[in-house]
PDB file of C-alpha atoms and ligand atoms in Angstrom:
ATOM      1  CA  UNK A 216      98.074  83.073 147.644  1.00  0.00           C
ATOM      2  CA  UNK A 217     100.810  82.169 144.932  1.00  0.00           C
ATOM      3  CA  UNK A 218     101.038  78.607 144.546  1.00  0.00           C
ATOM      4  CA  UNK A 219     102.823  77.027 141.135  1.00  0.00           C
ATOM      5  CA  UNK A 220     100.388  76.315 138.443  1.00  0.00           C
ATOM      6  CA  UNK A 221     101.690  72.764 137.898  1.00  0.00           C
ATOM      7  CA  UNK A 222      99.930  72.357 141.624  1.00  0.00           C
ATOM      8  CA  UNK A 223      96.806  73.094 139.698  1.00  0.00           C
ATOM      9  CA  UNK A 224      96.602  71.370 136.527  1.00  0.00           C
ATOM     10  CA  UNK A 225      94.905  68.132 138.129  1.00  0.00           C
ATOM     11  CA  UNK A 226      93.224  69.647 140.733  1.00  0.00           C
ATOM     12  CA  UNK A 227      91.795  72.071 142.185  1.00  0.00           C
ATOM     13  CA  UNK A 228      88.258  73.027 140.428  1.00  0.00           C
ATOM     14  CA  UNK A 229      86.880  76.248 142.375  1.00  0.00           C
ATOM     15  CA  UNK A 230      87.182  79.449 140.713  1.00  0.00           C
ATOM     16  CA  UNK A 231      88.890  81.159 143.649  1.00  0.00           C
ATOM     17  CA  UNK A 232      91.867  78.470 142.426  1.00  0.00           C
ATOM     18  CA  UNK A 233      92.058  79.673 139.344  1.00  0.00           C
ATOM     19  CA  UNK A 234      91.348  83.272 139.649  1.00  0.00           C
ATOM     20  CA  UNK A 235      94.136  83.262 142.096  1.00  0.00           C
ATOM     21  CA  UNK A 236      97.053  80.863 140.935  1.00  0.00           C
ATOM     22  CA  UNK A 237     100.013  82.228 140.037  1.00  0.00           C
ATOM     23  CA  UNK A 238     101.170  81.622 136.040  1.00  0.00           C
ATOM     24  CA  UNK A 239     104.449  82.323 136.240  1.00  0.00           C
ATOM     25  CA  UNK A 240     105.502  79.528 134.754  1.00  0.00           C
ATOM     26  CA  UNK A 241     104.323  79.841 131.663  1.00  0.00           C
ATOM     27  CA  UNK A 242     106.171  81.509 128.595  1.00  0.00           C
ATOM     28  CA  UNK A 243     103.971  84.480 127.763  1.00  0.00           C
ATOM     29  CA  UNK A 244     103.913  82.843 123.979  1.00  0.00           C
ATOM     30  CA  UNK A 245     103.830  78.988 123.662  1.00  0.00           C
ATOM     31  CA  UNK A 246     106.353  76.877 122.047  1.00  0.00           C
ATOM     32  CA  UNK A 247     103.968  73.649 121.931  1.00  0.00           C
ATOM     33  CA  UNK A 248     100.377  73.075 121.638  1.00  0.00           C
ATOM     34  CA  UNK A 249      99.321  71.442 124.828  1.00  0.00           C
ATOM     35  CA  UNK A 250      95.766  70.612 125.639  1.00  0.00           C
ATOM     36  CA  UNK A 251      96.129  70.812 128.959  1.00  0.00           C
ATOM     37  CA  UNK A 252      97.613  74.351 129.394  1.00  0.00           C
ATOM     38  CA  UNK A 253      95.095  75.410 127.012  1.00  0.00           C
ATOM     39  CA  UNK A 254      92.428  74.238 129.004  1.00  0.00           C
ATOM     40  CA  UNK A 255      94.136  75.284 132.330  1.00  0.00           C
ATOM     41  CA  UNK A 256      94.702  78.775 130.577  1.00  0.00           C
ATOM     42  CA  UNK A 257      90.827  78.755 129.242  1.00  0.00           C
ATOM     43  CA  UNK A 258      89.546  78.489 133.316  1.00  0.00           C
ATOM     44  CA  UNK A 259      91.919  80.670 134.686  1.00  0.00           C
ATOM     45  CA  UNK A 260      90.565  83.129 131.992  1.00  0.00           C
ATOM     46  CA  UNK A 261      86.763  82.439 132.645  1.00  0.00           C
ATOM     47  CA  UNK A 262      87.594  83.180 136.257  1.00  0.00           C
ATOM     48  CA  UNK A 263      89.066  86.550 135.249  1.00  0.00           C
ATOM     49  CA  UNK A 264      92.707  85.491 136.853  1.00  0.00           C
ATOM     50  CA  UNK A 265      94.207  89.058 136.729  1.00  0.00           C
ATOM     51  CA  UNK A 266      97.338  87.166 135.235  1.00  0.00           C
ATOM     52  CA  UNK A 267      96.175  85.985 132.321  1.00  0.00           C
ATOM     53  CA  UNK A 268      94.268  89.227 131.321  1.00  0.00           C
ATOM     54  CA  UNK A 269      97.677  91.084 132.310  1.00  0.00           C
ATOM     55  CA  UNK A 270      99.540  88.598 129.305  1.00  0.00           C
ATOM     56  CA  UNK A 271      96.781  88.973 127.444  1.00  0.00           C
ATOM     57  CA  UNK A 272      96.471  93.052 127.215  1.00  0.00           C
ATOM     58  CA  UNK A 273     100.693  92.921 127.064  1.00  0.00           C
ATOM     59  CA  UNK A 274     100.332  90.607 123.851  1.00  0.00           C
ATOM     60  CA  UNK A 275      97.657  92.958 122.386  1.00  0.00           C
ATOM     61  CA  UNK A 276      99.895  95.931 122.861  1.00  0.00           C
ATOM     62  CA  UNK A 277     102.676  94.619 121.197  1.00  0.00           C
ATOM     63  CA  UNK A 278     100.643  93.289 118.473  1.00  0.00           C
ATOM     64  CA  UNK A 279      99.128  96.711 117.667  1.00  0.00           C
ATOM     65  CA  UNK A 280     102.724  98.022 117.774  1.00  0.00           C
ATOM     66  CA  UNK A 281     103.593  95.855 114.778  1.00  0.00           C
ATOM     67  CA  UNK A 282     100.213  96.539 112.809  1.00  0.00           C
ATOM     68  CA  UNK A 283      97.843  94.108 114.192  1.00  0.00           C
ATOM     69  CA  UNK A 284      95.248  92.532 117.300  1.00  0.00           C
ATOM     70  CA  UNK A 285      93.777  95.036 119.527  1.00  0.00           C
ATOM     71  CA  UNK A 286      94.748  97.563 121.595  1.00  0.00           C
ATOM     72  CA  UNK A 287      96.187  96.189 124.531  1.00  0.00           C
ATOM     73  CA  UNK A 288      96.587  99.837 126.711  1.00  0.00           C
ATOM     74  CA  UNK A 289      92.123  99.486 127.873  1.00  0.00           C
ATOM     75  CA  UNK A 290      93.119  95.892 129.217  1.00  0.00           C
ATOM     76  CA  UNK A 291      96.638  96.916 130.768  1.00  0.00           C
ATOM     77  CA  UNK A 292      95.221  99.818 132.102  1.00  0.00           C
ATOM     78  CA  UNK A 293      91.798  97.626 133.930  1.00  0.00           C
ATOM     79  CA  UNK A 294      94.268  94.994 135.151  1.00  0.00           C
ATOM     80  CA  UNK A 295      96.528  97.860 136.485  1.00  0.00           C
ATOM     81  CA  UNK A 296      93.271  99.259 138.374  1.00  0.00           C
ATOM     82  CA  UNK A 297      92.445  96.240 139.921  1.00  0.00           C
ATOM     83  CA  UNK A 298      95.984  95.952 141.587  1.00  0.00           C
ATOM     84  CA  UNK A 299      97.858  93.755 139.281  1.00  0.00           C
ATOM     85  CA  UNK A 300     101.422  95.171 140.112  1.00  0.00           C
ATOM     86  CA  UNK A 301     103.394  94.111 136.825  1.00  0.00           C
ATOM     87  CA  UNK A 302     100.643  95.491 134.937  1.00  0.00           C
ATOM     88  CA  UNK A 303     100.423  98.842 136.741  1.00  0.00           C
ATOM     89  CA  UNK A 304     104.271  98.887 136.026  1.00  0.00           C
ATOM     90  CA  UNK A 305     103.843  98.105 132.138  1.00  0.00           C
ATOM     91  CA  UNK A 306     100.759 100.431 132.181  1.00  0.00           C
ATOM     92  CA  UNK A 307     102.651 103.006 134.437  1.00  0.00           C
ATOM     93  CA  UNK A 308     105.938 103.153 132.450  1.00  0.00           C
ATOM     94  CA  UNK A 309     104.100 103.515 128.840  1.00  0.00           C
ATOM     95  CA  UNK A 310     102.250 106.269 130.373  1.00  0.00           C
ATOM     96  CA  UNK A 311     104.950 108.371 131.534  1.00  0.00           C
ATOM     97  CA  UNK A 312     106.272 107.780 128.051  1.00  0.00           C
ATOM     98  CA  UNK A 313     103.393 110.091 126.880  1.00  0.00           C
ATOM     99  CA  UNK A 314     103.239 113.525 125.603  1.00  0.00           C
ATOM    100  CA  UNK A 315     100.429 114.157 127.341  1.00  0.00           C
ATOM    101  CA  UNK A 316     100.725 115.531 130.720  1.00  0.00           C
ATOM    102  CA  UNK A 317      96.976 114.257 132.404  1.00  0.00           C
ATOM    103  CA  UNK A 318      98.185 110.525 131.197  1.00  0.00           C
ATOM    104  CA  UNK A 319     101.549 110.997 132.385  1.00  0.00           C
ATOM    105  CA  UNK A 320      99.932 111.892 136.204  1.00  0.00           C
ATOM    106  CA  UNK A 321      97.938 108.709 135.840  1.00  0.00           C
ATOM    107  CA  UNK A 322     101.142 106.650 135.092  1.00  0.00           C
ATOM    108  CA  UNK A 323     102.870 108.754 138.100  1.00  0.00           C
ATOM    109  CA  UNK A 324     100.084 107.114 140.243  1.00  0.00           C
ATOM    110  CA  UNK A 325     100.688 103.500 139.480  1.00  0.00           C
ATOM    111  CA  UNK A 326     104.699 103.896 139.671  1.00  0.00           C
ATOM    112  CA  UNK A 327     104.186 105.425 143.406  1.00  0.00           C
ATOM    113  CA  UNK A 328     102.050 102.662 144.156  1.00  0.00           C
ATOM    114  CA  UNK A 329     104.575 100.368 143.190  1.00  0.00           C
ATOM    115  CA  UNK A 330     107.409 102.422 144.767  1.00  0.00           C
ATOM    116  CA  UNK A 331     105.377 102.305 148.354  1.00  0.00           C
ATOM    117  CA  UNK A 332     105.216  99.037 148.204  1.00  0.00           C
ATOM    118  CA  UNK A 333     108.904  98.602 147.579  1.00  0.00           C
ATOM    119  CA  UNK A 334     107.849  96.160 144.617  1.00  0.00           C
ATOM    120  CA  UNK A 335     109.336  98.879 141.389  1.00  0.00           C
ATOM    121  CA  UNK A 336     112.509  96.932 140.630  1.00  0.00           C
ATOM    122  CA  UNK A 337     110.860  93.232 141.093  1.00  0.00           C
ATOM    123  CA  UNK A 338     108.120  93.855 138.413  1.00  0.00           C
ATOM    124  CA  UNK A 339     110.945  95.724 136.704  1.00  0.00           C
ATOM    125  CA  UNK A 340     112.477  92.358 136.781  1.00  0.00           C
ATOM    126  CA  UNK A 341     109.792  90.156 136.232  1.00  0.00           C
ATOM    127  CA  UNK A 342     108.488  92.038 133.082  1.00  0.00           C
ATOM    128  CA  UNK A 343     111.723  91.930 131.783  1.00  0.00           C
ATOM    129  CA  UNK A 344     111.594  88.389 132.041  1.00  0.00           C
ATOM    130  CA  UNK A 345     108.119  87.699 130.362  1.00  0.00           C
ATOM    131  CA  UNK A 346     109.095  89.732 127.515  1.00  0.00           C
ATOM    132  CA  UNK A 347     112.877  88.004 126.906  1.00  0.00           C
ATOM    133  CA  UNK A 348     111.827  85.768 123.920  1.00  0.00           C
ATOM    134  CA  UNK A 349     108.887  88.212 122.746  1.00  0.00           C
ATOM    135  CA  UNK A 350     109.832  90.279 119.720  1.00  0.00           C
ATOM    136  CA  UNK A 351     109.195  94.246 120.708  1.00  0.00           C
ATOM    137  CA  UNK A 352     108.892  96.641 117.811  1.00  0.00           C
ATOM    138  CA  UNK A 353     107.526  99.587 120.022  1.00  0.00           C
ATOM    139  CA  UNK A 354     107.431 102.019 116.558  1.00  0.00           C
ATOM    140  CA  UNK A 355     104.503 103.674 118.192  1.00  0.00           C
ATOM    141  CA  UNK A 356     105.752 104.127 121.721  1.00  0.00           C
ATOM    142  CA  UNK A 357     108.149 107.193 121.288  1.00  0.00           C
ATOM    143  CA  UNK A 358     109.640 108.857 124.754  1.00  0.00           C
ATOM    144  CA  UNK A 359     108.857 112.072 125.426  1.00  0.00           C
ATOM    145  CA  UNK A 360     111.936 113.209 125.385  1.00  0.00           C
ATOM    146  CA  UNK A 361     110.942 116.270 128.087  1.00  0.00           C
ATOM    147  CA  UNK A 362     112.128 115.089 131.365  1.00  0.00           C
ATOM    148  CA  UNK A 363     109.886 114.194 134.201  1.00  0.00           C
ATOM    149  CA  UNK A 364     112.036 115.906 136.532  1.00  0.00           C
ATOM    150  CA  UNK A 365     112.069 120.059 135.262  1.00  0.00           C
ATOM    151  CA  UNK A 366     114.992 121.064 137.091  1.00  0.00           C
ATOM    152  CA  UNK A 367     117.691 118.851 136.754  1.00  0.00           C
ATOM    153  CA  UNK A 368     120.460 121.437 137.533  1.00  0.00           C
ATOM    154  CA  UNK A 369     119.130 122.472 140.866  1.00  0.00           C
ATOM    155  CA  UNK A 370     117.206 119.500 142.539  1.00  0.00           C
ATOM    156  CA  UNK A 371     118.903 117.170 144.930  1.00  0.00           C
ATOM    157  CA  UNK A 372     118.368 114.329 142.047  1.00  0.00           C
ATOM    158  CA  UNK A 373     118.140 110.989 142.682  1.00  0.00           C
ATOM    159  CA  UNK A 374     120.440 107.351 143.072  1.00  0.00           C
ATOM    160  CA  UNK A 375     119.855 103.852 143.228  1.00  0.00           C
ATOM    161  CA  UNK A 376     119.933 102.439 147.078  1.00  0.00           C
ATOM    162  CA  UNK A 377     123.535 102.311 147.734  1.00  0.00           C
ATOM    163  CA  UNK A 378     124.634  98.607 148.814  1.00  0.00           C
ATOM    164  CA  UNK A 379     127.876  97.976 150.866  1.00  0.00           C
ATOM    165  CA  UNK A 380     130.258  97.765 148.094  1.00  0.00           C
ATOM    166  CA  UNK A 381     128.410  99.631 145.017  1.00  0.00           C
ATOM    167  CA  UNK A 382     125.064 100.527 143.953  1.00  0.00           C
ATOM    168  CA  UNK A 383     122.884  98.298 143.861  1.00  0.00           C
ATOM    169  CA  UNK A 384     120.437  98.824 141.110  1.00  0.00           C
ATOM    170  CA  UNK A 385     119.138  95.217 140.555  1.00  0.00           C
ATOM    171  CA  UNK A 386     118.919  93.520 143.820  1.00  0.00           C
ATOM    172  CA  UNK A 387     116.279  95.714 145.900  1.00  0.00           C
ATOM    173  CA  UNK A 388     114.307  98.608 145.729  1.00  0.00           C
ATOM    174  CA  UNK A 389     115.609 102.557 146.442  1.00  0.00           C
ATOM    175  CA  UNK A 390     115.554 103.850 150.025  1.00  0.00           C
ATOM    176  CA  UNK A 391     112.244 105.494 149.177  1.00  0.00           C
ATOM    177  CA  UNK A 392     113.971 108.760 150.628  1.00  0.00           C
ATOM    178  CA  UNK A 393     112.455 111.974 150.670  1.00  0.00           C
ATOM    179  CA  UNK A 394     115.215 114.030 149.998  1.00  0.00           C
ATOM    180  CA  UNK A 395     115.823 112.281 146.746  1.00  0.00           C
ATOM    181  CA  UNK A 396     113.956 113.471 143.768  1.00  0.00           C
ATOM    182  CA  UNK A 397     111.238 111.207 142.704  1.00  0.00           C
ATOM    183  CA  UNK A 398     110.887 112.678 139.659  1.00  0.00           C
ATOM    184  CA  UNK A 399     114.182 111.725 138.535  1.00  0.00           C
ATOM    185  CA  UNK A 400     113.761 108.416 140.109  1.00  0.00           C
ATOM    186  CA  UNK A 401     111.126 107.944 137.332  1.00  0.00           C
ATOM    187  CA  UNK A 402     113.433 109.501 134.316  1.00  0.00           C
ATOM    188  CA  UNK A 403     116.270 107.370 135.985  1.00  0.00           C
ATOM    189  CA  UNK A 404     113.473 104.270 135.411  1.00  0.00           C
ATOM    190  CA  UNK A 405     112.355 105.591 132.034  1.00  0.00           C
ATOM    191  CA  UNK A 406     116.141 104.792 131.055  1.00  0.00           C
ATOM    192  CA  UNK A 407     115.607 100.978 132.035  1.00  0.00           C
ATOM    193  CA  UNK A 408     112.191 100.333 130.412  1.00  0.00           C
ATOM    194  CA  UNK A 409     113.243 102.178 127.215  1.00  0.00           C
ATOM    195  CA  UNK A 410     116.013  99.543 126.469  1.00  0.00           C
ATOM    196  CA  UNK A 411     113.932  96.295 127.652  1.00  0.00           C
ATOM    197  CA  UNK A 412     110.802  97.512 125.840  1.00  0.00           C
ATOM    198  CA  UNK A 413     112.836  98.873 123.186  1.00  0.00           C
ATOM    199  CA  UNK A 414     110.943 102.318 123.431  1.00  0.00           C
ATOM    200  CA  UNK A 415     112.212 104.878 120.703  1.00  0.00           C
TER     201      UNK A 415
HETATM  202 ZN1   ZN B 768     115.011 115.870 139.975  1.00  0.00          ZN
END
């Protein structure tokens, strides 16, 4: 159930409502104060709408990344457990970033989630979109610069799903096939993230 918020903002007072509606037409960071978004935002919170606790652990991690607000990752990380998809990417993406191998499995789990239900390049898309007028200073979220994929030379790699006239990286999801290498369909999506996020 996805239905514009503007549907919403006179009516409709049960909880499912606003646990459910969709916010995507909201900036992620105001430009006006506006009672009635506030308020709409304040019951779609108090009826734990995965959306708004998605913006709101995206806005935390970018504030910590420039020395302030909380951490961001714990809320990502719940959202991306309940389902949320552009949070499991978020969550998924800045995991794989990680040095640390156990983390970088968990992020591996949300991404093939994602990537089964031919949704990686859409929340791609839509995240990228959020995040277009929000200033990232990612100094804490460095690559690891140690490919996903540990034999690059020998394995049967990995390309976007090849359209009738090029490759087409932006309008649908890969072909999902099993000869291709999905680890470096994850370094090949490390590549994207690191430029919209601006990862270092
Ligand atoms: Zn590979």
């Amino acid at each position: 159930m996805k239905k514009c918020c503007k549907d919403f903002l006179d009516a409709g007072e049960d909880s499912f409502t606003y646990q459910h509606v969709s916010l995507d037409k909201f900036p992620l960071i105001p430009w006006l104060h506006d009672d009635k978004r506030i308020s709409f935002m304040k019951r779609c919170k108090e009826s734990k709408n995965m959306d708004i606790l998605y913006r709101e652990g995206l806005l935390q991690y970018l504030r910590v990344n420039i020395g302030g607000g909380g951490c961001g990752v714990e809320l990502l990380k719940i959202v991306a457990e309940k389902g949320h998809k552009e949070a499991k990417y978020v969550y998924g993406m800045i995991m794989l970033c990680s040095e640390n191998e156990e983390l970088r499995k968990h992020g591996l789990k949300h991404m093939r989630f994602l990537r089964e239900s031919m949704c990686v390049i859409r929340c791609r898309k839509n995240v990228e979109k959020i995040l277009q007028y929000v200033w990232k200073n990612n100094k804490k979220l460095v690559q690891n610069q140690i490919n996903l994929c540990k034999s690059k030379n020998t394995c049967k790699s990995w390309r976007p799903k090849q359209g009738r006239w090029s490759l087409l990286d932006d309008d649908d999801d890969d072909n999902n096939d099993v000869n291709m290498c999905e680890y470096c369909r994850w370094d090949h999506e490390l590549v994207s993230f690191s430029k919209f996020f601006h990862v270092h």
